[in-house]
PDB file of C-alpha atoms and ligand atoms in Angstrom:
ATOM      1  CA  UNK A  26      31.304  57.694  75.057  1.00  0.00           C
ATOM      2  CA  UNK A  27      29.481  56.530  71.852  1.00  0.00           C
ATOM      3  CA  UNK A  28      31.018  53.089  70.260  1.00  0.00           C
ATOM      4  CA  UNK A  29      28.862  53.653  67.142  1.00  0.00           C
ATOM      5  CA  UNK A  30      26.606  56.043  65.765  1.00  0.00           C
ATOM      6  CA  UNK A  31      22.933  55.118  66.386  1.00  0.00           C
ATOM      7  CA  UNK A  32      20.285  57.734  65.974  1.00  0.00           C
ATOM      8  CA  UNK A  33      18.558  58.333  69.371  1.00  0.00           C
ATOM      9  CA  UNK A  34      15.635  61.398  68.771  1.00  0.00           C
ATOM     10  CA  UNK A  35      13.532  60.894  65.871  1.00  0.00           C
ATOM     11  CA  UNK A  36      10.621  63.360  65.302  1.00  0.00           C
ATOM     12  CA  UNK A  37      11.554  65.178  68.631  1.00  0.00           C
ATOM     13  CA  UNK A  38      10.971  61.923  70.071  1.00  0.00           C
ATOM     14  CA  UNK A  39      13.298  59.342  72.438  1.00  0.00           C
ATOM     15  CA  UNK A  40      13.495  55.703  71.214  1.00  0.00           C
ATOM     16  CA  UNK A  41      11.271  54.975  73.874  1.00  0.00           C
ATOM     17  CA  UNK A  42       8.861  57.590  73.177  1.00  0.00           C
ATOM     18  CA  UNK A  43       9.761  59.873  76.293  1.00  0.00           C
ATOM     19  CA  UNK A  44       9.973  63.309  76.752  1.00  0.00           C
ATOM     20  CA  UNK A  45      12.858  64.800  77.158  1.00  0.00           C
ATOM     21  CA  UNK A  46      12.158  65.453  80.540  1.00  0.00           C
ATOM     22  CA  UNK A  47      10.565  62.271  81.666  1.00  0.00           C
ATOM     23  CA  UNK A  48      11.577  59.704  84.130  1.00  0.00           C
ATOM     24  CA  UNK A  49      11.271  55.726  82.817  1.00  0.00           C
ATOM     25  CA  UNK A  50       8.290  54.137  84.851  1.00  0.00           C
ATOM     26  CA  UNK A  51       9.110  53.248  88.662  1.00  0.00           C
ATOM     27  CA  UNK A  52       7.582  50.843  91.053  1.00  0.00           C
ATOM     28  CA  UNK A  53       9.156  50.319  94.591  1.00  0.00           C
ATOM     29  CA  UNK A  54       8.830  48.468  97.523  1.00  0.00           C
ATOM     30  CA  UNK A  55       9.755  47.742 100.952  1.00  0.00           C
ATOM     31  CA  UNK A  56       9.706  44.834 103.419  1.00  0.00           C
ATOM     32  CA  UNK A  57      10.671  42.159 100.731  1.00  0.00           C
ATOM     33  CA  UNK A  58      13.084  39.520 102.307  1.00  0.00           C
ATOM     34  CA  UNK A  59      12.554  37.563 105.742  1.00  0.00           C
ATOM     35  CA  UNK A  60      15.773  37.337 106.587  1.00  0.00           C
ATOM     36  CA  UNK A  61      17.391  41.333 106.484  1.00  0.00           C
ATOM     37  CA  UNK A  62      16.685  44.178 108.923  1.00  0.00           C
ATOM     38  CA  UNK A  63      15.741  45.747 106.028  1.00  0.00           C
ATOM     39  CA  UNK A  64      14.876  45.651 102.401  1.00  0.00           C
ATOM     40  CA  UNK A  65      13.564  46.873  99.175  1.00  0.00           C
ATOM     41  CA  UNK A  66      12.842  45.936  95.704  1.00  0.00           C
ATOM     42  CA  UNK A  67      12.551  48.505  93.150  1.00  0.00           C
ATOM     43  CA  UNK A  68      12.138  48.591  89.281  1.00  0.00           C
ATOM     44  CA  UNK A  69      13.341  51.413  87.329  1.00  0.00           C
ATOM     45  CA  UNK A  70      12.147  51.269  83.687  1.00  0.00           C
ATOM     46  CA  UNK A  71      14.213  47.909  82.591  1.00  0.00           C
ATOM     47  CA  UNK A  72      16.135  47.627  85.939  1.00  0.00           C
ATOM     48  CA  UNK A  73      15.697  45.645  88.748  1.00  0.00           C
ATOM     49  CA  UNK A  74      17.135  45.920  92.127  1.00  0.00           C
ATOM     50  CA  UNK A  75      17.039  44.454  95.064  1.00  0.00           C
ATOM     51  CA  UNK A  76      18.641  45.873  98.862  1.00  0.00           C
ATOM     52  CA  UNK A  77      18.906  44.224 101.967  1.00  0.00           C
ATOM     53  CA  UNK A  78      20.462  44.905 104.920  1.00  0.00           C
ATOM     54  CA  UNK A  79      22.103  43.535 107.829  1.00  0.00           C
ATOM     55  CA  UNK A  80      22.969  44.717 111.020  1.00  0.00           C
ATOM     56  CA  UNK A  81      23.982  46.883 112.864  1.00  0.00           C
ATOM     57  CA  UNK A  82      26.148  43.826 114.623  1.00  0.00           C
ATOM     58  CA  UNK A  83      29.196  43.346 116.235  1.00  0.00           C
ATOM     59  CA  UNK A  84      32.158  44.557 113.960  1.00  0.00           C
ATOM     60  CA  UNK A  85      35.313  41.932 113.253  1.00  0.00           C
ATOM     61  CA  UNK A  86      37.721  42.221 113.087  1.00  0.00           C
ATOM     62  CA  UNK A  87      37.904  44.015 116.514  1.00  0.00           C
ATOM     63  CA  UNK A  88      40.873  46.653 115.537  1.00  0.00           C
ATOM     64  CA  UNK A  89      39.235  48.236 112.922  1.00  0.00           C
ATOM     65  CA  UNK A  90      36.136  49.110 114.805  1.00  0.00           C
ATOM     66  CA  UNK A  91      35.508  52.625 115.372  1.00  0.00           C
ATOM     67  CA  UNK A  92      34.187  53.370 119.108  1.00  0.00           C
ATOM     68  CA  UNK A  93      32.298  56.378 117.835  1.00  0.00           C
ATOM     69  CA  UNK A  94      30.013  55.169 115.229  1.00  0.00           C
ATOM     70  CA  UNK A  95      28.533  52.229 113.223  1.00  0.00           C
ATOM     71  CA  UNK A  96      30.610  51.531 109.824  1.00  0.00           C
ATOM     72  CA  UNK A  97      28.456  50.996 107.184  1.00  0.00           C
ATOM     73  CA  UNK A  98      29.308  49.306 104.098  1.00  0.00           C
ATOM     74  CA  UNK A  99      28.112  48.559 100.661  1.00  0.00           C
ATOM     75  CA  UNK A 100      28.156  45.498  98.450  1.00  0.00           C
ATOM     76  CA  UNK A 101      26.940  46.033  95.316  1.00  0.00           C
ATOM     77  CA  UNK A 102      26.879  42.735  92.702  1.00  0.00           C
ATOM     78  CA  UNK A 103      25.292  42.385  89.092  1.00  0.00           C
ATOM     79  CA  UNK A 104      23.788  39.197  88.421  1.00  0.00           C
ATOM     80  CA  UNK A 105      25.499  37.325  85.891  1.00  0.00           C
ATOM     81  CA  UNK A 106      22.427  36.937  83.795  1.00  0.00           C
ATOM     82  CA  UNK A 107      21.581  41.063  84.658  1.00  0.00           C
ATOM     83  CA  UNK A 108      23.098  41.880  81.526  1.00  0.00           C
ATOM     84  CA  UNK A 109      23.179  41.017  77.593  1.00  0.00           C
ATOM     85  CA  UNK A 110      26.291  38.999  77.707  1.00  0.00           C
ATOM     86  CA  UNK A 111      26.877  37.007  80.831  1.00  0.00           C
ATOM     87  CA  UNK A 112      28.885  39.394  83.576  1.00  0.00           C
ATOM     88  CA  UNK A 113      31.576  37.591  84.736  1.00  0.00           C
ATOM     89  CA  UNK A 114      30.428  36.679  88.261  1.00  0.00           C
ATOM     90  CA  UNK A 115      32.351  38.344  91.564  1.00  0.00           C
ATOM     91  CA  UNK A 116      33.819  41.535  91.888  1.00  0.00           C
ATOM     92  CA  UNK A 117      35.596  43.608  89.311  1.00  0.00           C
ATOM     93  CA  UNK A 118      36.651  47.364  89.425  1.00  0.00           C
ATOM     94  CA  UNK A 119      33.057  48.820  88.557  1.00  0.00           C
ATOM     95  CA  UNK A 120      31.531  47.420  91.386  1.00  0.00           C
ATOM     96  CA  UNK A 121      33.911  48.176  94.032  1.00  0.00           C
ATOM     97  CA  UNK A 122      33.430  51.797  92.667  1.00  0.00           C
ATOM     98  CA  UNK A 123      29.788  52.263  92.953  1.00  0.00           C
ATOM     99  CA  UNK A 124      29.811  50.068  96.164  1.00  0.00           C
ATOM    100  CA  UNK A 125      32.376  52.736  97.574  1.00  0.00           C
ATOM    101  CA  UNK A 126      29.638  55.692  96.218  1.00  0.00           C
ATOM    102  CA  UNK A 127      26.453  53.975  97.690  1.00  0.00           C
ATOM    103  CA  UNK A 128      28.379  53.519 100.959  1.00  0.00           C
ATOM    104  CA  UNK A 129      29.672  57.128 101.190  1.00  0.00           C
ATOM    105  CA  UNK A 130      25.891  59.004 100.681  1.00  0.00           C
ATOM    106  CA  UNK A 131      24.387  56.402 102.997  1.00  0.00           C
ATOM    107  CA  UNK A 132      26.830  57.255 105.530  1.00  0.00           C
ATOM    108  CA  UNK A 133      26.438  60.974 105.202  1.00  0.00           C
ATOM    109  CA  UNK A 134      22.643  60.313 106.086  1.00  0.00           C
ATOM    110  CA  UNK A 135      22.340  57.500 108.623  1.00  0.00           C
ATOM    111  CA  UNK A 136      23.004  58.229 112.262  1.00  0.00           C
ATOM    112  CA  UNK A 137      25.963  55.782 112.438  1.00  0.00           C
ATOM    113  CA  UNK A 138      26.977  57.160 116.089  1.00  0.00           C
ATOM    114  CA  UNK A 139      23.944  55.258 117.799  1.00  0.00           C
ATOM    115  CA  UNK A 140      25.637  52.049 116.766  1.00  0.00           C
ATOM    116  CA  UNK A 141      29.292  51.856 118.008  1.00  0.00           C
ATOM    117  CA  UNK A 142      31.757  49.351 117.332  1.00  0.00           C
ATOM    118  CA  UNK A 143      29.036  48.005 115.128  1.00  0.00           C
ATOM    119  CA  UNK A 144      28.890  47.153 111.356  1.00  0.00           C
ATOM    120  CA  UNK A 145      25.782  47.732 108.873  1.00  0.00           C
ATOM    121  CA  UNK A 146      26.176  45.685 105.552  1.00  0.00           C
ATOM    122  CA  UNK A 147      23.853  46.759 103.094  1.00  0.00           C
ATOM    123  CA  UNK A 148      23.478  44.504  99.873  1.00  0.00           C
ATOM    124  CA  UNK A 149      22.505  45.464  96.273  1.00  0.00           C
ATOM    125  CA  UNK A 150      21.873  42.673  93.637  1.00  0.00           C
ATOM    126  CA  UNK A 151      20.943  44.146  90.071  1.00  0.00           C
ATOM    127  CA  UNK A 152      19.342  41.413  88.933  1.00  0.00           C
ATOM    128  CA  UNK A 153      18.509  43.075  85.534  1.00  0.00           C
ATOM    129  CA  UNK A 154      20.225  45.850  84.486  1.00  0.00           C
ATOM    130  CA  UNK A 155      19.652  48.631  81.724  1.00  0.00           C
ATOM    131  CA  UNK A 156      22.047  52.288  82.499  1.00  0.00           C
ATOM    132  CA  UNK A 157      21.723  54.085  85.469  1.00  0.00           C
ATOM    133  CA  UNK A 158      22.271  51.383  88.184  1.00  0.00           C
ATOM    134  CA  UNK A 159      24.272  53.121  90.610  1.00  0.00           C
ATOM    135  CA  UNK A 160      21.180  55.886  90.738  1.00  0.00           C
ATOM    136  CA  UNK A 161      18.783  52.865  91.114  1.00  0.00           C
ATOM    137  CA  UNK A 162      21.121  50.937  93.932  1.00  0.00           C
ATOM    138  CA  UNK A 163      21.194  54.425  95.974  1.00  0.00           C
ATOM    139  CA  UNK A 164      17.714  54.579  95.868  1.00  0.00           C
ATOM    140  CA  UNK A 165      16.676  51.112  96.289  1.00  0.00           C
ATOM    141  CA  UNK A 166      19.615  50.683  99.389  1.00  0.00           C
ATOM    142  CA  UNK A 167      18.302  54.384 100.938  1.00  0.00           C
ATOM    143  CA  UNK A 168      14.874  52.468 101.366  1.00  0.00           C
ATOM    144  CA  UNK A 169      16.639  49.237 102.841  1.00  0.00           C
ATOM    145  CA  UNK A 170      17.890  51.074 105.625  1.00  0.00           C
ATOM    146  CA  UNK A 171      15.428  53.313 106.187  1.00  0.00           C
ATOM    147  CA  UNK A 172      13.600  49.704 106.080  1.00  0.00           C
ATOM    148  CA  UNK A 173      15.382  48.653 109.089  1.00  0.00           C
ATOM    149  CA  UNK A 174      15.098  51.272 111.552  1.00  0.00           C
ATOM    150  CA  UNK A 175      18.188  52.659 111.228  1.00  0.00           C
ATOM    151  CA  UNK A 176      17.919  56.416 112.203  1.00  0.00           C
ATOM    152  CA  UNK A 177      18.365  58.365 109.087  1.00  0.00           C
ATOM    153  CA  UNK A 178      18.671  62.197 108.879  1.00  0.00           C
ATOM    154  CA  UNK A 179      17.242  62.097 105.698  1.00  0.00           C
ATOM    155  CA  UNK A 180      16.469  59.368 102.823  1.00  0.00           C
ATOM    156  CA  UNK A 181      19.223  59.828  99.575  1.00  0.00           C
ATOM    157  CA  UNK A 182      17.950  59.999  96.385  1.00  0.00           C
ATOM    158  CA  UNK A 183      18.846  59.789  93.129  1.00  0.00           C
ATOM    159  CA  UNK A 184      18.358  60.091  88.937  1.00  0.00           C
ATOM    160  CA  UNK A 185      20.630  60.913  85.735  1.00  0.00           C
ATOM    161  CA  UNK A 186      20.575  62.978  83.716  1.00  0.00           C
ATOM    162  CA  UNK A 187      22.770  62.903  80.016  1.00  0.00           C
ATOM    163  CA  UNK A 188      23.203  64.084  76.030  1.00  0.00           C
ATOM    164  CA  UNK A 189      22.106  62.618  73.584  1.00  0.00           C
ATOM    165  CA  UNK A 190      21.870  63.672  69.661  1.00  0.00           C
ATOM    166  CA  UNK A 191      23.016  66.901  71.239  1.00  0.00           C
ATOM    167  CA  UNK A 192      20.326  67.304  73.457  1.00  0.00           C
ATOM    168  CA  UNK A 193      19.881  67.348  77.385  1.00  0.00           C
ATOM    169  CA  UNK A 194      17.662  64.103  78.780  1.00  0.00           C
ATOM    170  CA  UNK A 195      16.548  63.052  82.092  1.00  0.00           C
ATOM    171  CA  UNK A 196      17.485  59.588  83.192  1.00  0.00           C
ATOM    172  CA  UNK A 197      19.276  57.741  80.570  1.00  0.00           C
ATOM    173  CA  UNK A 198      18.018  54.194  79.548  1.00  0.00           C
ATOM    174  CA  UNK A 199      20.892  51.192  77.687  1.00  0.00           C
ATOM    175  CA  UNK A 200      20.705  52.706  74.165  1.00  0.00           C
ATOM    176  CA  UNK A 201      20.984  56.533  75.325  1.00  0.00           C
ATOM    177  CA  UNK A 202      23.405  55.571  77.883  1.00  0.00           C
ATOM    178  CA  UNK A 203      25.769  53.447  74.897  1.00  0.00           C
ATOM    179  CA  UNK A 204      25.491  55.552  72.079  1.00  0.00           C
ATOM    180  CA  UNK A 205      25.226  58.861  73.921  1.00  0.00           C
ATOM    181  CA  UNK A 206      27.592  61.753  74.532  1.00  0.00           C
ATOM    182  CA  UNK A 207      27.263  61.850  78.028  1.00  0.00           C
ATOM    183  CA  UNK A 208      25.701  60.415  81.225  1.00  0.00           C
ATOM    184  CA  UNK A 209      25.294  62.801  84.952  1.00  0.00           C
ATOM    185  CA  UNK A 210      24.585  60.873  87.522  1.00  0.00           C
ATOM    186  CA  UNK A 211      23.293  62.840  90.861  1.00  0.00           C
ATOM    187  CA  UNK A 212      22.539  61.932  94.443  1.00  0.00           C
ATOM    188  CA  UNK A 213      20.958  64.471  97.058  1.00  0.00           C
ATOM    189  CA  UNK A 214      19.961  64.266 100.034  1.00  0.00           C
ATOM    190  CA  UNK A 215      16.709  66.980  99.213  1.00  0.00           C
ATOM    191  CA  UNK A 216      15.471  67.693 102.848  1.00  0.00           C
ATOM    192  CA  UNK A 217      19.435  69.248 103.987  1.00  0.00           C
ATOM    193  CA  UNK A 218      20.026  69.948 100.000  1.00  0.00           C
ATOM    194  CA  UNK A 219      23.312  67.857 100.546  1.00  0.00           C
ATOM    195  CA  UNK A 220      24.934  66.475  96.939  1.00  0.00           C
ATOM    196  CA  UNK A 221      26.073  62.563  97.686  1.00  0.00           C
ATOM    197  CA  UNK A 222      27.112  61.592  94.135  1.00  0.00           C
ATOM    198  CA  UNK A 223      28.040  64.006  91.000  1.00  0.00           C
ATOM    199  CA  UNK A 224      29.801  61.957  88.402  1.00  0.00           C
ATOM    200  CA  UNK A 225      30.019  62.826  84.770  1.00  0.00           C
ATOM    201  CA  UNK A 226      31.335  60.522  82.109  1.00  0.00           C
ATOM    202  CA  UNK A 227      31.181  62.438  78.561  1.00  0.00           C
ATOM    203  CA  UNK A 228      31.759  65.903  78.145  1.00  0.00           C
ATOM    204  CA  UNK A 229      29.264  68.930  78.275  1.00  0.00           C
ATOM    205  CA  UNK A 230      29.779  72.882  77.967  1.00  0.00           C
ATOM    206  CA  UNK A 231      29.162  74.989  81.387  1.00  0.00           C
ATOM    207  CA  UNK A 232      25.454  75.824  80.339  1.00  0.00           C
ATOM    208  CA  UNK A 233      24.718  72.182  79.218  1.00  0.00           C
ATOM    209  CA  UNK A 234      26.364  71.340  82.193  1.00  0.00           C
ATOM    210  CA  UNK A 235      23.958  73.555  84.249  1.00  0.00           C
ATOM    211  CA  UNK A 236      20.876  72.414  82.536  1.00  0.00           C
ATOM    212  CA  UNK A 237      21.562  68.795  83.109  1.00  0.00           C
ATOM    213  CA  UNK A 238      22.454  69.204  86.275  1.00  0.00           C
ATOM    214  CA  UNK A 239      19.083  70.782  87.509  1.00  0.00           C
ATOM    215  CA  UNK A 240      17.284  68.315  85.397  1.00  0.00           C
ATOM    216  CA  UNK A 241      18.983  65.810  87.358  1.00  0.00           C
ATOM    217  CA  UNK A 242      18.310  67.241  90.348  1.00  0.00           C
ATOM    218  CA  UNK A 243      14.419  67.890  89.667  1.00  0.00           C
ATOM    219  CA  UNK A 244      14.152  64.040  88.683  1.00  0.00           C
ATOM    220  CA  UNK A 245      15.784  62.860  91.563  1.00  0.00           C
ATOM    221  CA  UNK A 246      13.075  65.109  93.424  1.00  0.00           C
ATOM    222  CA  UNK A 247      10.475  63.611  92.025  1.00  0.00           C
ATOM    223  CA  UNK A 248      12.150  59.628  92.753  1.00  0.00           C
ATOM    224  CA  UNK A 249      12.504  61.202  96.452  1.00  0.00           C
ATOM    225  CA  UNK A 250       8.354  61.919  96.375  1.00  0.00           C
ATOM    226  CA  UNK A 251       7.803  57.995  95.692  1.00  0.00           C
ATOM    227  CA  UNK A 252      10.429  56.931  98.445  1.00  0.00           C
ATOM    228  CA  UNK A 253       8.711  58.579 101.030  1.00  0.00           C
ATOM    229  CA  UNK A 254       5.125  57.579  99.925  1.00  0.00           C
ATOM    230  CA  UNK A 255       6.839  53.585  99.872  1.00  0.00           C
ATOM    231  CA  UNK A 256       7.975  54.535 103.356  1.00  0.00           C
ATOM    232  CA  UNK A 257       4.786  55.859 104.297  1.00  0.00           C
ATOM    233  CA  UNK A 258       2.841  53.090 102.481  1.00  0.00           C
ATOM    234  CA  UNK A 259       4.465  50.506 104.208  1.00  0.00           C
ATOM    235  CA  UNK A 260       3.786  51.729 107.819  1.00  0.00           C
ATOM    236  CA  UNK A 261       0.033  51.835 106.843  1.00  0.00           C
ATOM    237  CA  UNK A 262      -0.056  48.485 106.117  1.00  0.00           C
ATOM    238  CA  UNK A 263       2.106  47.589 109.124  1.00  0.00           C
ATOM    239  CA  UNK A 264      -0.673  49.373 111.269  1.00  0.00           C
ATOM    240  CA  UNK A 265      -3.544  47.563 109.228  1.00  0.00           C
ATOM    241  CA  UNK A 266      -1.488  44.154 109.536  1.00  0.00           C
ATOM    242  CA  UNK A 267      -1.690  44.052 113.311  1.00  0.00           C
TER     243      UNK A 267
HETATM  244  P1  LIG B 319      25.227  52.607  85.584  1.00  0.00           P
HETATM  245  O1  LIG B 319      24.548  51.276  85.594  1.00  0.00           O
HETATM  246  O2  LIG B 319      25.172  53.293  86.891  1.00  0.00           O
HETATM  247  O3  LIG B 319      24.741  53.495  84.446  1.00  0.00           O
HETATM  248  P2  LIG B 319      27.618  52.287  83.978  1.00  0.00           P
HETATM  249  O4  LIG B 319      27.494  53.590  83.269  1.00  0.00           O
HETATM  250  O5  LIG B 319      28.978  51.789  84.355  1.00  0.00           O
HETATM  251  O6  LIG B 319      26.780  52.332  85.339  1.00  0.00           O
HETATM  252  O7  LIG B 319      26.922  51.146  83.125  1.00  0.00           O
HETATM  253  C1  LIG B 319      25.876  51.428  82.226  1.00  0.00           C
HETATM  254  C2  LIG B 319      25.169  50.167  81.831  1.00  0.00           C
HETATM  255  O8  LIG B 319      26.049  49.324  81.094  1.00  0.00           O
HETATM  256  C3  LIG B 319      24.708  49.295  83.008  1.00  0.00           C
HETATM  257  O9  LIG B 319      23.523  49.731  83.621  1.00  0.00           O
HETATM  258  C4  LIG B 319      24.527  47.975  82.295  1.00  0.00           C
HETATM  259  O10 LIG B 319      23.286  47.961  81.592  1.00  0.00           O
HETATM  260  C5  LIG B 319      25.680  47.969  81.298  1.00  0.00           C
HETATM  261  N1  LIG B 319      26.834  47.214  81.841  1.00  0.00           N
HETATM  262  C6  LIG B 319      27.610  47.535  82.887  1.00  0.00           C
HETATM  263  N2  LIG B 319      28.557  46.588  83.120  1.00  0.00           N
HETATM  264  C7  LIG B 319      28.369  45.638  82.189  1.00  0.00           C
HETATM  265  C8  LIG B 319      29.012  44.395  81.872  1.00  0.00           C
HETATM  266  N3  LIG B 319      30.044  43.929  82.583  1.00  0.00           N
HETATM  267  N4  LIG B 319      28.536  43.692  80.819  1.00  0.00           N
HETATM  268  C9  LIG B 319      27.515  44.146  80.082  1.00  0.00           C
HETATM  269  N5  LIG B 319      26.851  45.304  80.335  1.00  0.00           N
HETATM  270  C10 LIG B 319      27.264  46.042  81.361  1.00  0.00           C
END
């Protein structure tokens, strides 16, 4: 919810000259760390996040495996210097929260029952951080594990979508995300049309609701497009490498 008032369209206009329907600039990239199965770096607008993962490996302690499939779990950490003021290193309840999300629409995609008994640990560091995150660690810890060879059913995506000055954005940045009236964060998985993640902090009305929703929905689309080209990308080189 807004803490002050702070003008956010001027001349029809978002502070950072975007449409109202346009995604912040995105770069991505897999394959960045030596020592994961899998990883990925990607930069969303003023964010940057990086995934690795690790595993699948022998799950302790041995009572709480599961014979059936692989449990996969998510650690997601901001840097202390990710932020304006220093975060307060270690976990706090935000965290655990969108570690808990990212784990849940990984594990709706990834083919856990090849790996019983067996954990996968995937990793998210924000190391800079500017509103929408969580949408940023899905899609940045998707491309980890699809990174590592871990069968996947299909790759999750993600974008947000919000209200500000009483009017329906795509993809939030820190100033719209502060000082506006609501953020919608959605993850899909777009090739089974599965929803992973619908949270809404703000309020809307049914048809704003609606119309943020499918914004969200188209943007996260469109974030889905680069993923696969990365993917894609990535094996091309792999192929040119050898
Ligand atoms: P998301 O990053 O998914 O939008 P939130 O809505 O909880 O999640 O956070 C919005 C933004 O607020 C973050 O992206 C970050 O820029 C900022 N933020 C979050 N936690 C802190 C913190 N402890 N200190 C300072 N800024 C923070």
């Amino acid at each position: 919810m807004a803490e002050k008032e702070m003008k956010l369209i001027v001349d029809g206009k978002r502070l950072d000259g975007r449409k109202f329907d346009e995604l912040r600039e995105i770069k991505m990239e897999v394959n960045v760390l030596e020592r994961t199965m899998g990883s990925a770096y990607v930069e969303w607008g003023n964010n940057k996040v990086l995934a690795g993962v690790h595993g699948p490996r022998e799950f302790h302690p041995k009572f709480l495996r599961d014979p059936r499939k692989a449990i996969l779990t998510c650690t997601y950490n901001m840097a202390a210097f990710s932020v304006d003021d220093r975060k307060r290193p270690g976990p706090d309840r935000r965290s655990v929260e969108i570690s808990k999300v990212i784990s849940d629409a990984l594990s709706s995609v990834a083919v856990l029952e090849k790996y019983p008994n067996t954990g996968i640990d995937v990793f998210v560091e924000v190391l800079q951080a500017d509103a929408g995150t969580r949408c940023v660690s899905i899609v940045a810890a998707s491309l980890a594990l699809a990174n590592s060879g871990v069968p996947m059913k299909d790759l999750v995506s993600a974008c947000a979508s919000g209200k500000i000055d009483g009017e329906i954005v795509l993809d939030l940045m820190k100033e719209e995300d502060n000082y506006g009236e609501c953020d919608l964060p959605v993850a899909i998985s777009p090739r089974r049309g599965d929803i992973l993640l619908l949270q809404m902090d703000g309020n809307l009305t049914r048809e704003e609701y609606t119309k943020a929703y499918n914004l969200a929905v188209e943007g996260a689309k469109k974030v889905y497009g680069m993923q696969k080209k990365t993917l894609l990308d990535s094996m091309v080189n792999l192929e040119e490498g050898e």
